[in-house]
Coordinates of C-alpha atoms and ligand atoms in Angstrom, one line a residue:
M1 CA 309.3 8.9 114.8
S2 CA 307.7 10.9 117.5
L3 CA 309.8 12.6 120.1
F4 CA 307.4 12.1 122.9
P5 CA 306.0 9.0 124.7
Q6 CA 302.6 8.1 123.6
S7 CA 301.1 8.7 127.0
F8 CA 302.3 12.3 126.9
I9 CA 300.8 12.8 123.4
D10 CA 297.5 11.4 124.7
D11 CA 297.6 13.8 127.7
V12 CA 298.2 16.8 125.4
R13 CA 295.4 15.8 123.2
L14 CA 293.0 15.3 126.0
T15 CA 294.0 18.6 127.6
A16 CA 293.9 20.6 124.4
N17 CA 290.5 21.9 123.3
I18 CA 290.4 21.6 119.5
L19 CA 287.7 24.3 119.4
Q20 CA 289.7 26.8 121.4
V21 CA 292.8 26.1 119.4
I22 CA 291.1 26.5 116.0
Q23 CA 289.2 29.6 117.2
E24 CA 292.5 31.3 117.7
Y25 CA 292.8 31.3 114.0
V26 CA 289.3 31.0 112.6
P27 CA 286.1 32.6 113.9
L28 CA 283.6 29.8 114.3
R29 CA 279.8 29.8 114.7
K30 CA 277.9 27.0 116.3
V31 CA 275.6 25.1 114.0
G32 CA 273.9 22.2 115.7
R33 CA 276.4 20.0 117.3
T34 CA 279.4 21.2 115.3
Y35 CA 281.0 24.6 114.5
K36 CA 281.4 26.3 111.2
G37 CA 283.7 29.0 109.7
L38 CA 285.7 30.2 106.8
C39 CA 288.4 27.7 105.9
P40 CA 291.9 28.9 106.6
F41 CA 293.4 26.6 104.0
H42 CA 291.6 27.8 100.9
A43 CA 289.9 31.0 99.7
E44 CA 286.2 31.1 100.3
K45 CA 283.3 33.4 101.1
T46 CA 280.8 31.0 102.4
P47 CA 281.9 28.8 105.3
S48 CA 282.6 25.2 104.5
F49 CA 285.0 24.5 107.3
H50 CA 283.6 22.4 110.2
V51 CA 284.9 21.6 113.6
D52 CA 283.5 18.7 115.5
P53 CA 284.8 19.3 119.1
E54 CA 283.2 16.1 120.4
K55 CA 285.0 13.8 118.0
G56 CA 288.1 16.0 118.0
F57 CA 288.4 16.7 114.3
F58 CA 288.0 19.4 111.6
H59 CA 287.1 19.1 108.0
C60 CA 286.6 21.4 105.1
F61 CA 284.0 20.5 102.5
G62 CA 285.6 22.9 100.1
C63 CA 289.2 21.8 99.9
N64 CA 288.9 18.5 101.8
A65 CA 291.5 19.5 104.4
G66 CA 290.9 17.6 107.6
G67 CA 292.4 16.1 110.7
D68 CA 292.8 16.3 114.4
V69 CA 294.1 19.2 116.5
F70 CA 297.8 18.3 115.8
K71 CA 297.2 18.2 112.0
F72 CA 295.5 21.6 112.2
L73 CA 298.5 23.2 113.8
E74 CA 300.9 21.3 111.5
R75 CA 299.1 22.8 108.5
Q76 CA 298.3 26.2 110.0
E77 CA 301.7 26.9 111.5
K78 CA 303.7 24.8 109.1
L79 CA 305.0 22.7 112.0
T80 CA 306.3 19.1 112.2
F81 CA 304.3 16.8 114.5
P82 CA 306.7 17.1 117.5
E83 CA 306.6 20.9 117.1
A84 CA 302.8 20.8 117.1
V85 CA 302.8 18.7 120.3
R86 CA 305.3 21.1 121.9
L87 CA 303.2 24.1 121.0
L88 CA 300.0 22.6 122.2
A89 CA 301.6 21.5 125.5
Q90 CA 302.9 25.0 126.0
K91 CA 299.4 26.5 125.3
A92 CA 298.0 24.1 127.8
G93 CA 300.7 24.9 130.4
M94 CA 302.0 21.3 130.5
T95 CA 305.6 20.5 131.3
L96 CA 307.4 18.6 128.5
P97 CA 308.8 15.3 129.6
E98 CA 312.6 15.5 129.9
A99 CA 313.3 12.2 128.2
A100 CA 311.7 13.5 125.1
E101 CA 314.3 16.2 124.7
S102 CA 317.1 13.7 124.6
S103 CA 315.4 10.9 122.6
S104 CA 316.2 12.3 119.3
D105 CA 319.8 13.6 118.7
E106 CA 318.9 15.0 115.3
S107 CA 316.1 17.2 116.5
R108 CA 318.2 18.3 119.5
Q109 CA 320.9 19.3 117.1
D110 CA 318.4 21.2 115.0
A111 CA 317.1 23.0 118.0
A112 CA 320.6 23.8 119.1
L113 CA 321.5 25.1 115.7
R114 CA 318.4 27.4 115.6
E115 CA 319.2 28.6 119.0
G116 CA 322.8 29.4 118.1
L117 CA 321.7 31.3 114.9
L118 CA 319.1 33.3 116.9
K119 CA 321.8 34.3 119.4
A120 CA 324.2 35.2 116.6
H121 CA 321.6 37.5 115.1
E122 CA 320.9 39.1 118.5
V123 CA 324.6 39.8 118.9
A124 CA 324.8 41.1 115.3
A125 CA 321.8 43.4 115.7
A126 CA 323.4 44.9 118.8
Y127 CA 326.7 45.3 117.1
F128 CA 325.2 47.1 114.1
R129 CA 323.1 49.4 116.4
E130 CA 326.3 50.3 118.3
Q131 CA 328.1 51.1 115.1
L132 CA 325.3 53.4 114.0
V133 CA 325.4 55.6 117.0
A134 CA 329.2 55.5 117.2
Q135 CA 331.6 57.5 115.1
P136 CA 331.7 55.1 112.1
G137 CA 327.9 55.5 111.7
A138 CA 328.0 59.3 111.3
R139 CA 327.3 59.2 107.5
A140 CA 324.6 56.6 107.9
R141 CA 322.9 58.7 110.6
Q142 CA 323.1 61.7 108.3
Q143 CA 321.5 59.6 105.5
L144 CA 318.7 58.5 107.7
A145 CA 318.1 62.1 108.8
D146 CA 318.0 63.2 105.2
R147 CA 315.4 60.6 104.5
G148 CA 313.3 61.9 107.4
V149 CA 313.6 58.9 109.6
T150 CA 313.3 60.1 113.2
A151 CA 315.2 58.7 116.2
P152 CA 312.2 56.8 117.7
T153 CA 311.5 55.1 114.3
L154 CA 315.1 54.2 113.9
E155 CA 315.0 52.7 117.4
Q156 CA 311.8 50.8 116.9
M157 CA 313.0 49.4 113.5
G158 CA 316.3 48.5 115.3
L159 CA 318.3 50.0 112.4
G160 CA 322.1 49.8 112.5
Y161 CA 325.2 50.2 110.5
A162 CA 327.8 47.7 109.2
P163 CA 331.2 49.5 108.9
P164 CA 333.5 48.9 105.9
T165 CA 335.9 46.7 107.9
R166 CA 336.0 43.0 107.0
D167 CA 336.1 41.5 110.4
G168 CA 334.2 43.8 112.8
L169 CA 331.3 41.5 113.3
R170 CA 333.4 38.4 112.9
N171 CA 335.6 39.4 115.8
R172 CA 332.7 40.3 118.0
L173 CA 331.1 36.9 117.4
L174 CA 334.4 35.1 118.0
K175 CA 334.9 37.0 121.2
Q176 CA 331.4 35.9 122.3
G177 CA 332.4 32.3 121.7
F178 CA 330.4 31.5 118.5
S179 CA 331.8 28.6 116.5
E180 CA 332.9 29.0 112.9
S181 CA 330.1 26.7 111.9
I182 CA 327.4 28.8 113.5
M183 CA 328.9 32.0 112.1
T184 CA 328.9 30.7 108.5
Q185 CA 325.6 29.0 108.8
S186 CA 324.1 32.3 110.0
G187 CA 325.0 33.9 106.7
L188 CA 326.4 36.8 108.6
I189 CA 329.9 35.7 108.0
V190 CA 331.2 34.3 104.7
R191 CA 334.2 32.1 104.0
R192 CA 336.3 33.3 101.1
D193 CA 338.1 31.0 98.6
N194 CA 341.3 31.4 100.6
G195 CA 339.5 30.1 103.7
E196 CA 339.4 33.5 105.4
L197 CA 336.2 34.4 107.3
I198 CA 334.8 37.9 106.6
D199 CA 331.7 39.9 107.3
R200 CA 329.0 39.6 104.7
F201 CA 327.7 43.1 105.3
R202 CA 330.1 45.9 104.9
N203 CA 329.5 49.6 104.6
R204 CA 325.7 49.2 104.7
L205 CA 322.8 50.5 106.5
M206 CA 321.4 47.5 108.3
V207 CA 317.7 46.7 108.7
P208 CA 316.9 43.7 111.0
I209 CA 314.2 41.4 109.7
C210 CA 312.2 39.8 112.6
R211 CA 309.8 37.1 113.3
D212 CA 306.4 38.3 114.4
S213 CA 307.6 37.7 117.9
G214 CA 310.3 40.3 117.4
A215 CA 313.4 37.9 117.3
V216 CA 315.9 39.0 114.6
I217 CA 316.3 36.2 112.0
A218 CA 318.0 38.0 109.1
F219 CA 319.1 41.4 107.8
G220 CA 318.6 43.6 104.8
G221 CA 321.6 45.8 104.0
R222 CA 321.3 48.9 101.9
A223 CA 324.3 50.3 100.1
M224 CA 325.7 53.6 101.5
D225 CA 327.2 54.7 98.2
G226 CA 325.7 54.9 94.7
D227 CA 328.3 52.8 93.1
Q228 CA 328.0 50.0 95.6
V229 CA 326.4 46.8 94.3
P230 CA 324.0 45.3 94.9
K231 CA 321.9 48.2 96.2
Y232 CA 320.2 45.8 98.6
L233 CA 322.1 42.8 100.0
N234 CA 320.0 40.4 102.0
S235 CA 320.7 37.5 104.3
P236 CA 320.6 34.1 102.6
E237 CA 318.0 31.5 103.6
T238 CA 319.1 29.8 106.8
A239 CA 317.7 27.4 109.3
I240 CA 315.8 30.3 110.9
Y241 CA 315.0 32.4 107.9
S242 CA 312.9 31.8 104.9
K243 CA 312.3 34.8 102.7
G244 CA 309.1 33.5 101.3
R245 CA 307.6 33.0 104.8
T246 CA 308.5 36.4 106.2
L247 CA 306.9 39.8 105.9
Y248 CA 308.9 42.8 106.9
G249 CA 307.5 44.8 109.7
L250 CA 304.7 42.4 110.8
H251 CA 306.1 42.4 114.3
L252 CA 305.7 46.1 114.6
S253 CA 302.3 46.4 112.9
R254 CA 300.5 43.2 113.9
A255 CA 298.5 44.7 116.7
A256 CA 297.4 47.7 114.6
I257 CA 296.4 45.4 111.7
R258 CA 294.2 43.4 114.0
K259 CA 292.7 46.5 115.5
L260 CA 292.0 48.4 112.3
G261 CA 291.2 45.4 110.2
Y262 CA 293.4 46.1 107.2
A263 CA 297.1 46.4 106.2
V264 CA 298.9 48.5 103.7
L265 CA 301.5 46.5 101.7
V266 CA 304.4 48.6 100.5
E267 CA 307.6 47.5 98.7
G268 CA 310.6 48.8 100.5
Y269 CA 312.0 49.4 104.0
F270 CA 311.9 53.1 103.6
D271 CA 308.3 53.1 102.4
F272 CA 307.6 51.1 105.5
A273 CA 309.5 53.5 107.7
Q274 CA 307.5 56.6 106.5
V275 CA 304.1 55.0 106.6
F276 CA 304.9 53.5 110.1
Q277 CA 306.4 56.8 111.4
S278 CA 303.5 58.9 110.1
N279 CA 301.0 56.6 111.8
A280 CA 299.0 56.8 108.6
A281 CA 298.1 53.1 108.5
P282 CA 299.2 49.6 109.7
V283 CA 301.9 48.6 107.2
V284 CA 304.1 45.7 106.1
A285 CA 306.6 45.4 103.3
S286 CA 307.1 42.8 100.7
C287 CA 310.7 43.9 100.0
G288 CA 310.5 43.9 96.3
T289 CA 309.6 40.3 95.4
A290 CA 306.2 38.9 94.5
L291 CA 304.3 37.6 97.5
T292 CA 304.2 33.9 98.2
T293 CA 301.2 31.8 99.3
Q294 CA 302.9 31.4 102.7
Q295 CA 303.2 35.2 103.1
A296 CA 299.5 35.5 102.1
G297 CA 298.8 32.9 104.8
L298 CA 300.7 34.9 107.3
L299 CA 298.7 38.0 106.5
R300 CA 295.5 36.1 106.7
R301 CA 296.1 35.4 110.3
F302 CA 295.7 39.2 110.9
T303 CA 293.4 40.5 108.1
T304 CA 292.0 39.7 104.7
R305 CA 291.8 43.4 103.6
I306 CA 294.9 44.7 101.9
V307 CA 295.7 48.0 100.3
L308 CA 298.6 47.8 97.9
S309 CA 300.7 50.9 97.7
F310 CA 303.2 50.5 95.0
D311 CA 305.1 52.6 92.6
P312 CA 302.6 53.7 89.9
D313 CA 305.0 52.6 87.1
A314 CA 305.2 49.1 88.6
A315 CA 301.6 48.7 89.9
G316 CA 300.2 47.0 86.9
Q317 CA 303.2 44.8 86.2
G318 CA 305.9 42.5 87.5
A319 CA 306.1 41.6 91.2
A320 CA 303.3 44.0 92.1
A321 CA 300.9 42.5 89.6
R322 CA 301.8 39.0 90.7
S323 CA 301.3 39.9 94.4
S324 CA 297.9 41.5 93.6
E325 CA 296.8 38.5 91.6
L326 CA 297.9 36.1 94.3
L327 CA 296.0 38.0 97.0
V328 CA 292.9 38.1 94.9
T329 CA 293.1 34.4 94.2
E330 CA 293.6 33.8 97.9
G331 CA 290.3 35.5 98.6
F332 CA 291.7 38.8 100.0
E333 CA 289.9 42.0 99.4
V334 CA 292.5 44.0 97.6
N335 CA 292.6 47.8 96.9
V336 CA 295.2 49.7 95.1
V337 CA 296.5 53.1 95.9
V338 CA 298.1 54.9 92.9
L339 CA 300.3 57.8 93.8
D340 CA 301.5 60.4 91.3
K341 CA 304.1 59.5 88.7
G342 CA 307.5 59.0 90.2
E343 CA 306.3 58.9 93.8
D344 CA 306.4 56.1 96.2
P345 CA 305.0 56.1 99.8
D346 CA 308.4 57.2 101.1
T347 CA 308.7 60.3 98.9
F348 CA 305.0 61.0 99.0
I349 CA 304.8 61.2 102.8
R350 CA 307.9 63.2 103.2
R351 CA 306.5 65.7 100.7
N352 CA 302.9 65.8 101.6
G353 CA 302.6 64.3 105.1
G354 CA 300.8 61.3 106.6
T355 CA 297.3 62.9 106.5
A356 CA 297.5 63.3 102.7
Y357 CA 298.6 59.7 102.4
R358 CA 295.8 58.5 104.5
E359 CA 293.4 60.4 102.3
R360 CA 294.9 58.5 99.3
L361 CA 294.3 55.2 101.1
R362 CA 290.7 56.2 101.8
T363 CA 290.1 56.8 98.1
S364 CA 292.0 53.7 97.0
Q365 CA 290.4 51.7 94.2
P366 CA 289.4 48.0 94.3
Y367 CA 292.1 46.1 92.4
L368 CA 289.7 44.7 89.9
E369 CA 288.3 48.1 88.9
Y370 CA 291.9 49.4 88.7
L371 CA 292.7 46.5 86.3
L372 CA 289.6 47.2 84.2
D373 CA 290.5 50.9 83.9
Q374 CA 294.1 50.0 83.0
A375 CA 293.0 47.5 80.4
A376 CA 290.5 49.9 78.9
T377 CA 292.9 52.9 78.7
G378 CA 293.7 53.9 75.2
V379 CA 291.5 51.2 73.7
D380 CA 288.6 52.0 71.4
L381 CA 286.0 49.6 72.7
R382 CA 283.6 50.5 69.9
R383 CA 285.7 48.4 67.6
E384 CA 284.6 44.8 67.6
Q385 CA 288.2 43.4 67.6
A386 CA 289.3 45.6 70.5
K387 CA 286.3 44.7 72.4
R388 CA 287.0 41.0 71.9
Q389 CA 290.6 41.4 73.1
F390 CA 289.5 43.4 76.1
L391 CA 287.0 40.7 77.0
D392 CA 289.6 38.0 76.6
R393 CA 292.0 39.8 79.0
M394 CA 289.3 40.3 81.5
L395 CA 288.3 36.6 81.4
G396 CA 291.9 36.0 82.3
V397 CA 291.4 38.1 85.4
A398 CA 288.1 36.5 86.2
K399 CA 289.8 33.2 86.2
L400 CA 291.6 34.3 89.4
L401 CA 288.5 35.1 91.4
P402 CA 287.8 32.4 93.9
D403 CA 284.1 32.7 94.2
A404 CA 281.1 32.9 92.0
A405 CA 279.6 36.1 93.5
M406 CA 282.8 38.0 92.9
R407 CA 282.9 36.7 89.3
D408 CA 279.3 37.9 88.7
Q409 CA 280.1 41.3 90.0
F410 CA 283.2 41.5 87.9
A411 CA 281.3 40.4 84.8
E412 CA 278.8 43.1 85.3
K413 CA 281.6 45.7 85.4
V414 CA 283.3 44.3 82.4
A415 CA 280.0 44.4 80.5
F416 CA 279.3 47.9 81.5
K417 CA 282.8 49.1 80.5
A418 CA 282.7 47.4 77.1
Q419 CA 279.0 48.1 76.6
I420 CA 278.3 44.5 75.9
T421 CA 274.9 43.0 76.7
D422 CA 275.4 41.4 80.1
D423 CA 274.3 38.0 78.9
V424 CA 277.2 37.5 76.6
V425 CA 279.7 38.3 79.3
F426 CA 278.0 36.2 82.0
R427 CA 277.8 33.2 79.7
E428 CA 281.6 33.4 79.0
F429 CA 282.3 33.9 82.7
R430 CA 280.2 31.0 83.7
K431 CA 281.9 28.7 81.3
L432 CA 285.1 29.7 82.8
A433 CA 283.9 29.4 86.4
V434 CA 283.3 25.7 86.0
K435 CA 286.8 25.3 84.7
A436 CA 288.4 27.6 87.3
Q437 CA 286.9 25.8 90.2
R438 CA 288.6 22.6 89.4
G439 CA 291.9 24.4 89.3
L440 CA 291.7 25.6 92.9
A441 CA 293.9 24.1 95.5
A442 CA 291.6 21.2 96.4
V443 CA 293.3 18.1 97.6
D444 CA 293.1 15.3 95.1
L445 CA 291.1 12.6 97.0
P446 CA 289.7 9.5 95.5
S447 CA 286.2 10.7 94.8
L448 CA 283.8 9.4 97.4
G449 CA 281.9 7.8 94.7
E450 CA 284.8 5.5 94.0
L451 CA 284.7 4.1 97.4
K452 CA 282.6 1.1 98.2
K453 CA 279.7 1.9 100.5
A454 CA 281.0 -0.7 102.9
E455 CA 284.4 0.8 103.3
K456 CA 283.0 4.3 103.6
D457 CA 280.6 3.2 106.3
L458 CA 283.4 1.4 108.1
V459 CA 285.6 4.5 108.1
W460 CA 282.6 6.6 109.3
A461 CA 282.3 4.1 112.2
L462 CA 285.9 4.4 113.1
I463 CA 285.3 8.0 114.1
H464 CA 281.8 7.7 115.5
D465 CA 281.7 4.2 116.9
P466 CA 285.3 3.0 117.3
E467 CA 284.5 0.1 119.5
Q468 CA 282.3 -1.7 116.9
A469 CA 284.5 -0.6 114.1
L470 CA 287.8 -1.9 115.6
A471 CA 286.2 -5.2 116.5
A472 CA 284.9 -5.6 112.9
I473 CA 288.1 -4.4 111.3
A474 CA 290.1 -7.0 113.2
E475 CA 288.4 -9.6 111.1
L476 CA 289.7 -8.2 107.8
E477 CA 292.6 -9.9 106.1
E478 CA 295.1 -8.3 103.9
G479 CA 293.4 -9.9 100.9
D480 CA 290.1 -8.1 101.8
I481 CA 291.8 -4.8 102.3
E482 CA 294.5 -4.7 99.6
P483 CA 292.5 -3.4 96.5
L484 CA 290.5 -0.8 98.5
A485 CA 291.0 2.9 98.2
T486 CA 290.9 3.1 102.0
A487 CA 293.5 0.3 102.4
D488 CA 296.0 2.4 104.2
V489 CA 293.3 3.7 106.6
L490 CA 292.1 0.3 107.4
R491 CA 295.6 -1.0 107.9
V492 CA 296.4 1.8 110.4
A493 CA 293.1 1.2 112.1
Q494 CA 294.1 -2.4 112.7
T495 CA 297.0 -1.2 114.8
L496 CA 294.8 0.8 117.1
H497 CA 293.2 -2.1 119.1
D498 CA 295.3 -1.2 122.2
Q499 CA 294.2 2.4 122.3
P500 CA 291.7 3.8 124.8
L501 CA 288.5 4.1 122.8
E502 CA 288.0 7.8 123.3
L503 CA 291.4 8.4 121.6
V504 CA 290.9 6.2 118.6
P505 CA 289.5 8.9 116.3
S506 CA 292.2 11.4 116.9
E507 CA 295.0 8.8 117.1
L508 CA 293.9 7.4 113.8
L509 CA 294.0 10.8 112.2
R510 CA 297.4 11.5 113.7
R511 CA 298.9 8.3 112.3
L512 CA 297.5 8.8 108.8
S513 CA 299.1 10.8 106.0
T514 CA 297.6 14.2 105.4
M515 CA 295.8 12.9 102.3
N516 CA 294.3 10.0 104.2
A517 CA 293.3 12.1 107.1
D518 CA 291.5 14.4 104.7
L519 CA 289.7 11.3 103.3
V520 CA 288.7 10.1 106.7
T521 CA 287.3 13.4 107.9
S522 CA 285.4 14.0 104.7
I523 CA 283.7 10.7 105.3
A524 CA 283.2 11.3 109.0
A525 CA 281.8 14.8 108.5
A526 CA 278.8 13.3 106.6
A527 CA 275.8 12.7 108.8
T528 CA 274.5 9.6 107.1
P529 CA 273.6 6.8 109.5
P530 CA 275.8 4.0 108.2
T531 CA 275.5 0.3 107.9
P532 CA 276.8 -1.4 111.1
A533 CA 280.5 -2.1 111.0
A534 CA 280.2 -5.9 111.2
E535 CA 278.0 -5.9 108.2
C536 CA 280.5 -3.7 106.3
V537 CA 283.2 -6.1 107.0
R538 CA 281.0 -9.0 105.7
A539 CA 280.3 -6.9 102.5
L540 CA 284.0 -6.3 102.0
K541 CA 284.8 -10.0 102.4
R542 CA 282.1 -10.8 100.0
L543 CA 283.6 -8.4 97.5
R544 CA 286.9 -10.2 97.9
C545 CA 285.2 -13.5 97.3
E546 CA 283.5 -12.1 94.2
R547 CA 286.9 -10.9 92.9
E548 CA 288.4 -14.4 93.5
H549 CA 285.3 -15.9 91.9
S550 CA 285.7 -14.1 88.7
A551 CA 289.5 -14.7 88.6
V552 CA 288.8 -18.5 88.9
R553 CA 286.0 -18.2 86.4
R554 CA 288.5 -16.5 83.9
E555 CA 291.0 -19.3 84.5
I556 CA 288.5 -22.0 83.9
D557 CA 287.3 -20.3 80.7
R558 CA 291.0 -20.2 79.5
L559 CA 291.5 -23.9 80.2
Q560 CA 288.3 -24.9 78.5
Q561 CA 289.0 -22.8 75.4
R562 CA 292.3 -24.7 75.1
G563 CA 290.3 -27.9 75.4
E564 CA 291.9 -29.0 78.6
T565 CA 290.3 -31.4 81.0
G566 CA 291.7 -33.2 84.0
A567 CA 293.0 -32.5 87.5
A568 CA 293.8 -28.8 87.0
L569 CA 290.3 -28.0 85.8
D570 CA 288.7 -30.1 88.5
A571 CA 290.6 -28.3 91.2
L572 CA 289.4 -25.0 89.8
L573 CA 285.8 -26.1 89.7
A574 CA 286.2 -27.2 93.3
D575 CA 287.6 -23.8 94.2
M576 CA 284.6 -22.2 92.6
R577 CA 282.1 -24.2 94.5
D578 CA 284.1 -23.4 97.6
I579 CA 284.0 -19.6 96.9
A580 CA 280.4 -19.7 96.1
H581 CA 279.7 -21.4 99.4
R582 CA 281.7 -18.7 101.2
I583 CA 279.8 -16.0 99.5
E584 CA 276.6 -17.6 100.5
Q585 CA 277.8 -17.7 104.2
L586 CA 278.7 -14.0 104.1
R587 CA 275.2 -12.9 103.0
Ligands
ZN1 ZN1 289.1 24.5 102.8

């Protein structure tokens, strides 16, 4: 259920400019009446993402994503519908209706919980900072100094210290009036088996993890002593923190990433600290685990050029390899910087300085070339079997590449490396390309070919000529609609008769499931002049009659085969004549 009155949603939609909203995320170019750009929802090099500002919808011909301005924000920002309405209203400077806030207890509770958790983290961050500069933090300060972290960096990162006491933070939170429920749900305080509440983080150097707005939503705690396990202790997932959707340091680097057009991705907090402090490059940290698609999406809002700067021992394997592969699959331009053995960005910069590191970034190698080199190292490619194995491995890599031009380039390099005649490699890559494309994240829509022309045209008219379409659709009965692939769309359309006409297209998209909205926009994006709506409806009714006709026909055949005569058969024959007559009338 929506939180807001329909009239408010309509106002927001009319005020919001879908073009402006989408342009905040996707650069668009005008082509005729519509706008075109690179799709934010799938990896591509040639634009297949369209925005029709007049009809108020977007559609991607590549992955079939589509919808109105709300659906765009829901997808792009991973919001619920009410959250998308709220965000749009805020962007447009509109005041939220007060009744809306109280109309759903559940969402009010959610909002209150999130608010409480954010406040608890704010208090915790301040507490840890105080502890770091006070007497208990002396050793932590010394460790930071030993690691070459300067005071301004320490301050910008908001570093702190959790003392060894079990109740320091707990008492602070209690004093500030936080409930036990908020304390435990924040993950900052844990309840022991005996019921006692104690601090989760003890004797640790504390690194606050922030949203890109800067609000603290979690902490990473690094052990102070070598025998302390685990070495890194992180906040659990909470209502405000999802590890897979957060990139460390984005709030500090986002402006620089936008400005310089790329980001360096490092593994740890201290790698981040050194790169950030030396001003060598805009940097974010993955914090040890493989990147998720959501994190890649987060990065894409700022740049599609990434330099991976990982431990050389790890670069080709494990989390680092999976991150690289994910970024390549998602269409990022990925380079790899390989430092000397045993070095990470932290130790490298402390030893050689930021300028030397920047030089390494400048000479970083495209990830694919790096992989090629790695795969060819220590292999005698003159041997037929080794060559075959190498080619197989590289085909595995090629499978990840989202577009044909990239695959061709890669094939060329593979061929060169293995001294194979190009043709052979190209042929293998092409074969694979056909397969790979099907594997990409395209939404599974009923293929447009499976739709009856009449239903397709009717759906087209719903967006482009809602008045005619609604009048025609009102004539349809459940029996006409039921077997159609667009049944849900048409049923929703039948509920729209009381809508102002100019809002019908977007209101339809809003009420549909994501999949059906995709289906509708993929039909609406086509420029074909359709059959008039009324005629479509007649065609659909005719189809229903034909279905009924053959059902009756089968029943008659069955009776006649059993040698039956009499009233039942007569009734069926009468039905048949009746249906034939109706079909005739519908022509
Ligand atoms: Zn797309």
